[in-house]
Amino acid sequence: MKPQTGHRFALSLLATAIISISTATLAAQVPAGTALAEQQTLVRNNGSEPASLDPHKVESNVEFDIISDLFDGLVAIRKDGSVEPRLAEKWDNQDNTVWTFHLRPGITWSDGTAITAQDVVWSWQRLVDPATGSPYATYPGNMHIVNAADIAQGKKAPDTLGVKALNDTTLQVTLSQPTASFLPMLAHPSLVPVDKVLIGRFAEKWTKPEHFVGSGPYKITDWVVNEKIIAVRNPRYWDDKHTVINTVTYLPISAETADVNRYKAGEIDMTNTIPVNQFAQLKKTLGAEVHITPQLATYYYQFNTTKPPFNDARVRRALNMALDKDIIANKVMGQGQRPAWVISQPEIGGVTIASPDYASWPREKRIAEAKKLLAEAGFDAAHPLTFNLLYNTMETHQRIAIAVSSMWQKNLGVTAKLQNQEWKTMLDTMHTGNFDAVRYAWIADYDDAATFLNTFRTGDSENTSLYSNPAYDELMHSAAKAQDAGERGRFYQQAEAILAQDVPAIPVYHYVRARLVKPWVGGFDPNNLGYVFTKDLYITKH
């Protein structure tokens, strides 16, 4: 997931059957004796205007943070990393390849009509259908659902997907091979069911408030573009009795300073981030209202690897080597971020991944090697490298881009011309390949390195770098078939070693998530993927 722990989600491939029954649900847990505010309303900054609220049309936390309040999936992931039943009440499997899910009795859409297994089948077929154009079209293929990969590539019809409704409340999913992360991958927002009748009636306009129907704890009632989205509690939600917040407003404020100013003015209960240039002062003056949490996410600069000179790995590797990532993580950011030399994470899903050898070289040695690589590629003082560096509009992205371009200029004589676009425009630019290098990030969809590394597989729908390396693809294919975390880790390490040489993207730093949260917001406890679900929150008397 684009932008945004350590719990291991991998499940044993040796088990022949699993039955799961809900015990403690993901919901607001209000301590006994807590005095609640009479008005249970929350205002949270969303960071940007969402590109869409159609789960099949989006790809980032900008959209998924809202979609996760509006829709439920078959399962969810608890904070401890365990899998929780949601729309599916229980499930079983045969040989970890044929999974049967039993939906909760009586679950309905927000308009009161029944949610059925057929809805899930149709939704997943729509997701993988090339005609839909989903950024996550290849995700079911990465789960190894039968025929999913071929459907996404246009080789087979969507109705051949290995998912079928045995009856209205029973769904069967068939995999081409056991997939250790299959259950946690099911929790991704792209796999929530959507209403076939509604989409058939209103097409692209189905997410407008006057048409909208969802399956989650909230439903939208108002959407003023570039101003606000308002959602209210859905009384037909299957677990509504555990919801406390009645109304939530999402604001699309991309300017971090404005975000903080409105927070200080009492207009926002929860910011989207904290400006790095105000962090130390805010920590001093607001104390416990500053929240820093770990997050499985990597900030990077991605190249268009089909466009000269970035079709030359030497150029890409040189630019990677010439960055002082310690300065960026510790000085430019300084909120607990870690310098990044791998695309995934140093520790993820029970696996430890080492950085490439050149990460530990003295700075002078790296710069000397970078100059040598550029010279071999035809760039020197007489023929300097100049290119455009694109980022989405936000103060922190600008600060990092300025620092990065300064390092390249000083260390290599390279000129990076800075360009910025609004979030939705930048995504379009990326998907059309109309860029040299672009600021990007990936937030884990689940706790396994594959969530990062699959995006660089040949033909992956999120592979906007257009990178392709058959040896890399084979390693990822082998990792998916691995029997345990140790074996998977060895394949992931080899895959990262290839990326360290080919550098389709320059990893810059590994994230933490920084927010300001009002003291009266109870239940704030983000998971390692960065999600904060409104249904888990409550407002105390103040």
XYZ file of C-alpha atoms in Angstrom:
542
model
C 0.000 0.000 0.000
C 1.274 3.377 -0.894
C 1.367 6.260 1.511
C 2.154 3.773 5.000
C 5.242 -4.074 14.695
C 6.897 -6.872 14.314
C 4.116 -9.417 14.669
C 4.500 -12.512 12.604
C 1.417 -13.281 10.518
C 2.696 -16.388 8.735
C 0.581 -19.458 9.401
C 1.822 -23.013 9.479
C 1.608 -24.850 6.192
C 1.482 -28.137 8.051
C -1.999 -27.654 9.447
C -4.742 -29.420 7.540
C -7.661 -27.470 8.949
C -8.364 -24.301 10.871
C -11.608 -23.265 12.473
C -11.728 -19.733 13.840
C -14.420 -18.324 16.091
C -14.451 -14.749 17.316
C -13.464 -14.069 20.900
C -12.326 -10.458 21.362
C -13.330 -8.272 18.442
C -11.563 -5.224 17.118
C -13.793 -2.571 18.638
C -13.806 0.262 21.112
C -12.665 -1.084 24.487
C -13.848 1.487 27.032
C -12.329 0.900 30.483
C -14.827 0.503 33.313
C -15.616 3.779 35.005
C -14.636 5.940 32.009
C -16.857 9.003 31.662
C -17.800 9.422 28.013
C -18.545 12.729 26.315
C -22.160 13.358 25.425
C -21.163 14.182 21.850
C -19.304 11.240 20.309
C -17.849 13.063 17.303
C -14.339 12.850 15.869
C -12.503 15.080 13.394
C -9.389 13.541 11.831
C -7.107 14.836 9.116
C -6.837 12.454 6.187
C -3.810 14.176 4.632
C -5.151 14.511 1.076
C -8.326 14.327 -0.954
C -8.964 10.644 -1.744
C -8.669 9.691 -5.401
C -11.830 7.593 -4.967
C -13.697 5.614 -2.318
C -14.134 2.637 -4.622
C -11.943 -0.075 -3.000
C -10.933 -1.316 -6.454
C -9.805 2.060 -7.776
C -7.346 3.121 -5.092
C -3.928 2.216 -3.729
C -2.924 4.248 -0.689
C -3.651 4.982 2.949
C -5.234 8.270 1.816
C -8.159 6.175 0.607
C -7.832 3.001 2.685
C -7.993 4.876 6.007
C -11.534 5.928 5.068
C -12.520 2.736 3.245
C -11.614 0.705 6.339
C -14.290 2.637 8.255
C -16.883 2.152 5.506
C -16.395 -1.522 4.650
C -15.668 -4.809 6.388
C -13.740 -7.725 4.914
C -13.920 -11.431 5.634
C -11.235 -11.082 8.317
C -9.131 -8.462 10.098
C -5.809 -8.455 11.924
C -5.707 -7.826 15.661
C -2.921 -5.784 17.236
C -1.200 -8.992 18.375
C -1.049 -10.177 14.750
C -3.759 -12.833 15.046
C -6.513 -13.152 12.480
C -9.998 -12.108 13.559
C -13.287 -13.173 11.955
C -15.351 -10.303 10.551
C -17.899 -10.881 7.779
C -16.745 -14.490 7.871
C -17.678 -16.086 11.188
C -15.447 -19.128 10.747
C -13.498 -21.056 8.138
C -11.807 -24.357 7.447
C -9.393 -25.641 4.823
C -8.071 -28.718 3.093
C -4.300 -28.949 2.591
C -4.054 -25.159 2.889
C -5.240 -24.851 -0.710
C -9.051 -25.101 -0.515
C -10.445 -22.599 1.982
C -14.121 -22.486 2.916
C -15.504 -19.384 4.640
C -18.851 -19.281 6.412
C -20.394 -15.806 6.531
C -22.039 -14.485 9.665
C -25.799 -15.044 9.619
C -27.865 -11.936 8.962
C -25.094 -9.593 7.768
C -26.394 -6.790 5.566
C -25.320 -3.775 3.571
C -26.017 -0.388 5.104
C -29.312 -0.268 3.167
C -30.511 -3.487 4.819
C -30.096 -5.883 1.896
C -28.238 -9.133 2.540
C -24.503 -9.523 1.984
C -23.960 -12.876 0.281
C -21.102 -15.094 -0.791
C -22.023 -14.201 -4.381
C -21.208 -10.567 -3.559
C -17.683 -11.584 -2.563
C -17.220 -13.653 -5.711
C -18.373 -10.815 -7.975
C -16.246 -8.265 -6.113
C -13.049 -10.274 -6.415
C -13.743 -10.951 -10.088
C -14.151 -7.210 -10.591
C -10.877 -6.561 -8.750
C -8.784 -8.799 -11.043
C -10.628 -7.873 -14.255
C -8.264 -5.755 -16.421
C -11.291 -3.703 -17.467
C -11.555 -2.377 -13.903
C -8.014 -1.048 -13.972
C -7.384 -1.643 -10.280
C -3.895 -0.851 -8.945
C -4.357 -4.011 -6.857
C -5.411 -6.241 -9.764
C -2.426 -8.545 -9.243
C -2.899 -8.845 -5.477
C -5.117 -12.005 -5.647
C -2.487 -13.510 -7.951
C 0.140 -12.885 -5.292
C -2.152 -14.811 -2.930
C -2.067 -17.635 -5.510
C -5.826 -17.781 -5.997
C -6.393 -20.066 -8.984
C -6.269 -18.213 -12.329
C -5.949 -14.785 -10.679
C -2.597 -13.966 -12.288
C -3.772 -15.006 -15.767
C -6.988 -13.002 -15.425
C -5.095 -9.860 -14.416
C -2.909 -10.289 -17.521
C -5.957 -10.682 -19.746
C -5.234 -14.330 -20.511
C -8.405 -15.753 -18.905
C -11.933 -14.548 -18.200
C -12.752 -13.121 -14.730
C -15.372 -15.830 -14.120
C -12.581 -18.456 -14.085
C -11.229 -17.049 -10.803
C -10.819 -19.765 -8.171
C -13.575 -18.402 -5.954
C -17.147 -19.675 -5.836
C -20.262 -19.400 -3.714
C -21.419 -22.800 -2.487
C -24.584 -21.075 -1.264
C -25.561 -17.597 -0.024
C -23.437 -17.867 3.110
C -20.554 -20.137 2.079
C -17.559 -19.086 0.023
C -14.878 -21.398 -1.311
C -11.439 -20.126 -2.358
C -9.008 -22.417 -4.168
C -5.275 -21.716 -4.260
C -2.794 -23.056 -6.787
C -0.325 -23.636 -3.933
C -0.271 -23.163 -0.151
C 0.397 -19.524 0.744
C 1.677 -18.876 4.256
C 0.294 -15.336 4.405
C -3.059 -16.126 2.793
C -5.267 -15.366 5.810
C -3.610 -12.059 6.783
C -3.578 -11.023 3.124
C -7.374 -11.419 3.160
C -7.598 -8.456 5.532
C -6.547 -6.001 2.828
C -9.136 -3.290 1.975
C -9.060 -4.151 -1.743
C -10.763 -7.473 -0.890
C -13.830 -6.040 0.858
C -17.050 -6.916 -0.993
C -18.843 -4.182 -2.900
C -22.484 -4.089 -3.996
C -22.976 -5.385 -7.554
C -26.519 -3.988 -7.846
C -25.440 -0.532 -6.707
C -22.489 -0.380 -9.111
C -24.635 -1.679 -11.943
C -27.143 1.086 -11.308
C -24.863 4.072 -10.715
C -21.520 3.030 -12.297
C -18.686 5.393 -11.258
C -21.083 7.522 -9.186
C -21.939 4.736 -6.738
C -19.702 6.200 -3.993
C -21.573 9.513 -3.891
C -23.251 9.979 -0.488
C -26.754 9.830 -1.966
C -26.023 6.403 -3.501
C -23.445 4.903 -1.174
C -23.916 1.489 0.412
C -21.225 -0.144 2.540
C -20.682 -3.016 4.955
C -18.675 -1.293 7.681
C -19.356 0.563 10.925
C -19.858 3.907 9.120
C -21.584 5.230 6.004
C -20.863 8.527 4.259
C -23.494 11.258 4.342
C -21.575 14.232 2.966
C -18.632 14.660 0.594
C -17.442 18.130 -0.356
C -14.380 17.699 -2.568
C -11.210 19.237 -1.098
C -13.133 20.231 2.041
C -14.493 17.269 4.013
C -16.073 13.826 4.090
C -18.572 13.070 6.849
C -19.575 9.560 7.895
C -22.113 8.491 10.486
C -22.580 5.294 12.422
C -24.172 2.453 10.450
C -26.870 0.942 12.710
C -27.059 -2.144 10.451
C -23.382 -3.002 10.950
C -23.106 -6.499 12.426
C -20.955 -5.277 15.362
C -22.573 -1.864 15.859
C -23.104 -2.553 19.563
C -19.336 -2.190 20.079
C -19.068 1.124 18.180
C -18.971 4.358 20.218
C -18.132 7.259 17.863
C -21.339 8.425 16.154
C -19.930 10.858 13.581
C -16.487 11.129 11.998
C -15.253 13.920 9.721
C -12.223 13.441 7.474
C -10.368 16.565 6.333
C -8.076 16.562 3.252
C -5.378 18.889 4.646
C -2.064 18.246 2.895
C -0.296 21.280 4.394
C 1.278 19.990 7.597
C 1.514 23.434 9.195
C -2.191 24.018 8.585
C -2.891 20.584 10.072
C -1.109 21.533 13.313
C -2.602 25.026 13.439
C -6.135 23.658 13.188
C -5.290 21.055 15.822
C -4.096 23.805 18.172
C -7.269 25.779 17.430
C -9.359 22.784 18.540
C -10.746 22.079 15.059
C -9.048 18.676 14.684
C -8.840 15.812 17.182
C -6.160 13.839 15.350
C -3.569 15.065 12.861
C -2.286 13.058 9.936
C 1.366 13.770 10.702
C 3.675 16.165 12.536
C 5.888 18.629 10.606
C 9.510 17.729 11.154
C 10.497 21.358 11.721
C 7.985 21.647 14.586
C 8.467 18.210 16.101
C 10.882 19.085 18.921
C 8.864 22.118 20.018
C 5.541 20.264 19.898
C 6.998 17.386 21.884
C 8.145 19.891 24.501
C 4.884 21.836 24.708
C 2.251 19.138 24.060
C 3.993 16.150 25.619
C 1.633 13.174 25.758
C -0.364 14.463 22.770
C 2.607 13.570 20.543
C 2.333 9.930 19.490
C 5.167 8.090 17.731
C 4.452 4.515 16.688
C 6.463 1.971 14.649
C 5.262 1.328 11.136
C 6.177 -1.238 8.495
C 6.789 1.277 5.715
C 9.653 2.487 3.521
C 10.136 5.905 1.904
C 11.877 5.735 -1.472
C 12.585 7.410 -4.806
C 11.454 5.313 -7.731
C 12.882 5.496 -11.262
C 11.229 4.956 -14.607
C 13.603 2.121 -15.516
C 12.580 2.144 -19.194
C 13.548 5.792 -19.727
C 17.175 6.834 -20.432
C 19.383 7.297 -18.527
C 17.526 5.364 -15.837
C 17.412 2.257 -17.981
C 21.063 1.952 -16.900
C 21.411 0.334 -13.454
C 24.797 2.027 -12.976
C 23.134 5.443 -12.920
C 20.490 4.305 -10.455
C 23.031 2.625 -8.175
C 25.286 5.694 -8.236
C 22.463 7.956 -7.067
C 21.667 5.498 -4.279
C 25.275 5.362 -3.082
C 25.656 9.147 -3.053
C 22.926 9.780 -0.478
C 23.754 10.256 3.189
C 20.682 8.520 4.559
C 21.752 8.933 8.180
C 21.431 12.688 7.777
C 18.014 12.367 6.154
C 16.650 9.983 8.801
C 18.224 11.599 11.862
C 18.502 15.278 10.944
C 15.971 16.080 8.226
C 13.333 13.849 9.849
C 14.501 13.165 13.409
C 11.342 11.498 14.746
C 12.787 7.998 15.067
C 13.036 7.071 11.381
C 15.836 4.651 10.408
C 18.106 4.948 7.326
C 17.036 2.444 4.661
C 19.221 0.325 2.393
C 16.623 -2.387 1.714
C 13.207 -1.903 0.132
C 11.323 -4.078 2.613
C 12.312 -3.929 6.291
C 15.342 -5.041 8.329
C 12.997 -7.149 10.474
C 9.633 -8.318 9.175
C 7.463 -11.428 9.464
C 9.956 -13.354 11.556
C 12.748 -12.664 9.034
C 15.863 -10.466 9.299
C 17.150 -8.943 6.062
C 20.687 -7.548 5.838
C 21.657 -4.391 3.981
C 24.037 -4.588 0.978
C 27.781 -4.434 1.625
C 28.103 -0.887 0.305
C 25.748 0.366 3.029
C 28.548 -0.116 5.556
C 31.271 1.478 3.429
C 32.751 4.803 4.541
C 30.885 7.689 2.976
C 33.921 8.697 0.881
C 34.238 5.197 -0.594
C 30.565 5.143 -1.594
C 30.827 8.536 -3.278
C 33.983 7.508 -5.149
C 32.245 4.371 -6.423
C 29.191 6.435 -7.400
C 31.357 8.807 -9.463
C 32.993 5.836 -11.150
C 29.629 4.309 -12.042
C 28.351 7.601 -13.478
C 31.517 8.023 -15.543
C 31.095 4.508 -16.950
C 27.552 5.468 -17.908
C 28.815 8.590 -19.715
C 28.262 11.327 -17.142
C 30.955 13.625 -15.768
C 31.667 17.329 -15.239
C 31.608 17.926 -18.992
C 28.402 15.943 -19.460
C 26.491 16.279 -16.160
C 23.365 14.303 -15.358
C 20.181 16.374 -15.082
C 16.707 14.977 -14.422
C 13.318 15.793 -12.887
C 12.507 14.661 -9.351
C 8.768 14.587 -8.652
C 7.044 14.560 -5.270
C 3.478 15.054 -4.075
C 2.750 18.400 -2.449
C 3.663 18.359 1.239
C 6.225 20.297 3.269
C 8.123 17.233 4.482
C 8.451 15.778 0.978
C 9.806 19.121 -0.172
C 12.361 19.255 2.659
C 13.597 15.755 1.862
C 13.756 16.479 -1.876
C 15.809 19.618 -1.236
C 18.221 17.670 0.967
C 18.527 14.824 -1.529
C 19.082 17.099 -4.523
C 21.709 19.040 -2.569
C 23.588 15.809 -1.773
C 23.550 14.726 -5.407
C 24.771 18.136 -6.546
C 27.554 18.320 -3.964
C 28.725 14.712 -4.201
C 28.250 13.993 -7.910
C 27.568 17.246 -9.733
C 24.102 15.898 -10.587
C 21.186 18.323 -10.946
C 17.750 17.128 -9.827
C 15.041 19.620 -10.823
C 12.287 19.514 -8.218
C 8.669 19.235 -9.315
C 5.545 18.778 -7.209
C 2.002 17.677 -7.982
C -1.110 17.026 -5.928
C -1.527 13.418 -4.774
C -4.104 12.282 -7.346
C -2.236 13.944 -10.204
C 1.055 12.362 -9.157
C -0.515 8.895 -9.099
C -1.769 9.415 -12.662
C 1.693 10.583 -13.705
C 3.258 7.465 -12.218
C 0.844 5.054 -13.840
C 1.338 6.658 -17.260
C 5.131 6.471 -16.894
C 5.556 10.194 -17.472
C 8.373 10.747 -14.958
C 12.124 10.389 -14.455
C 12.191 9.785 -10.703
C 9.376 10.141 -8.207
C 9.000 10.213 -4.427
C 7.076 7.234 -3.251
C 6.567 4.952 -0.297
C 5.137 1.569 0.469
C 3.218 0.675 3.602
C 2.997 -3.035 4.279
C -0.309 -4.673 3.401
C 0.617 -7.558 5.705
C 3.573 -8.562 7.885
C 5.814 -10.216 5.308
C 8.573 -8.911 3.032
C 6.608 -10.017 -0.043
C 4.230 -7.086 0.431
C 7.144 -4.784 -0.510
C 9.031 -7.012 -2.906
C 6.112 -8.184 -5.043
C 5.671 -4.626 -6.332
C 8.894 -5.029 -8.345
C 7.856 -8.285 -10.037
C 7.487 -8.156 -13.800
C 3.934 -7.148 -14.683
C 2.756 -6.437 -11.135
C -0.008 -3.819 -11.237
C 1.889 -1.733 -8.668
C 5.190 -1.968 -10.554
C 5.173 1.611 -11.831
C 8.981 1.568 -12.109
C 8.436 -0.956 -14.970
C 11.382 -2.924 -13.592
C 11.851 -6.460 -14.912
C 14.388 -9.104 -13.943
C 13.589 -12.819 -14.511
C 16.012 -13.906 -11.780
C 14.235 -11.644 -9.296
C 10.827 -12.945 -10.381
C 11.990 -16.526 -9.853
C 13.216 -15.769 -6.339
C 9.856 -14.274 -5.414
C 8.079 -17.279 -6.899
C 10.280 -19.585 -4.819
C 9.703 -17.549 -1.659
C 5.941 -17.915 -2.068
C 6.325 -21.714 -2.055
C 8.721 -21.803 0.907
C 7.699 -24.035 3.805
C 8.859 -21.814 6.674
C 10.066 -18.321 7.539
C 13.730 -19.329 7.436
C 13.482 -20.592 3.881
C 11.434 -17.584 2.768
C 13.981 -15.287 4.387
C 16.812 -16.752 2.324
C 14.920 -16.047 -0.896
C 13.995 -12.542 0.260
C 17.642 -11.812 1.062
C 18.689 -12.860 -2.437
C 15.895 -10.747 -3.935
C 17.011 -7.697 -1.935
C 20.594 -8.303 -3.113
C 19.397 -8.037 -6.713
C 17.501 -4.828 -5.926
C 20.634 -3.422 -4.283
C 22.475 -3.826 -7.587
C 19.652 -2.927 -9.978
C 18.121 -0.169 -7.774
C 14.733 0.342 -9.474
C 14.064 2.493 -6.405
C 16.303 4.154 -3.816
C 15.204 3.268 -0.260
C 15.646 6.385 1.886
C 14.269 5.638 5.349
C 11.996 3.283 7.270
C 8.979 4.977 8.788
C 7.557 5.765 12.130
C 4.073 7.292 12.295
C 3.879 10.642 14.091
C 0.549 12.216 15.055
C -0.950 14.705 17.459
C -3.948 13.242 19.289
C -6.198 15.089 21.719
C -6.155 13.661 25.263
C -9.889 12.986 25.117
C -9.540 10.542 22.206
C -9.627 7.129 23.862
C -8.616 3.835 22.274
C -5.847 5.296 20.081
C -3.476 2.375 19.509
C -2.329 2.009 15.879
C -1.216 -1.362 14.573
C 2.127 -1.781 12.800
C 0.494 -1.155 9.426
C -0.493 2.316 10.602
C -4.266 1.909 10.654
C -6.388 3.785 13.179
C -9.970 2.527 12.919
C -12.610 4.998 14.066
C -14.719 2.164 15.496
C -11.909 1.453 17.991
C -12.037 5.003 19.374
C -14.208 6.893 21.858
C -14.368 10.431 23.221
C -14.008 10.926 26.975
C -15.707 13.696 28.891
C -13.653 16.891 28.755
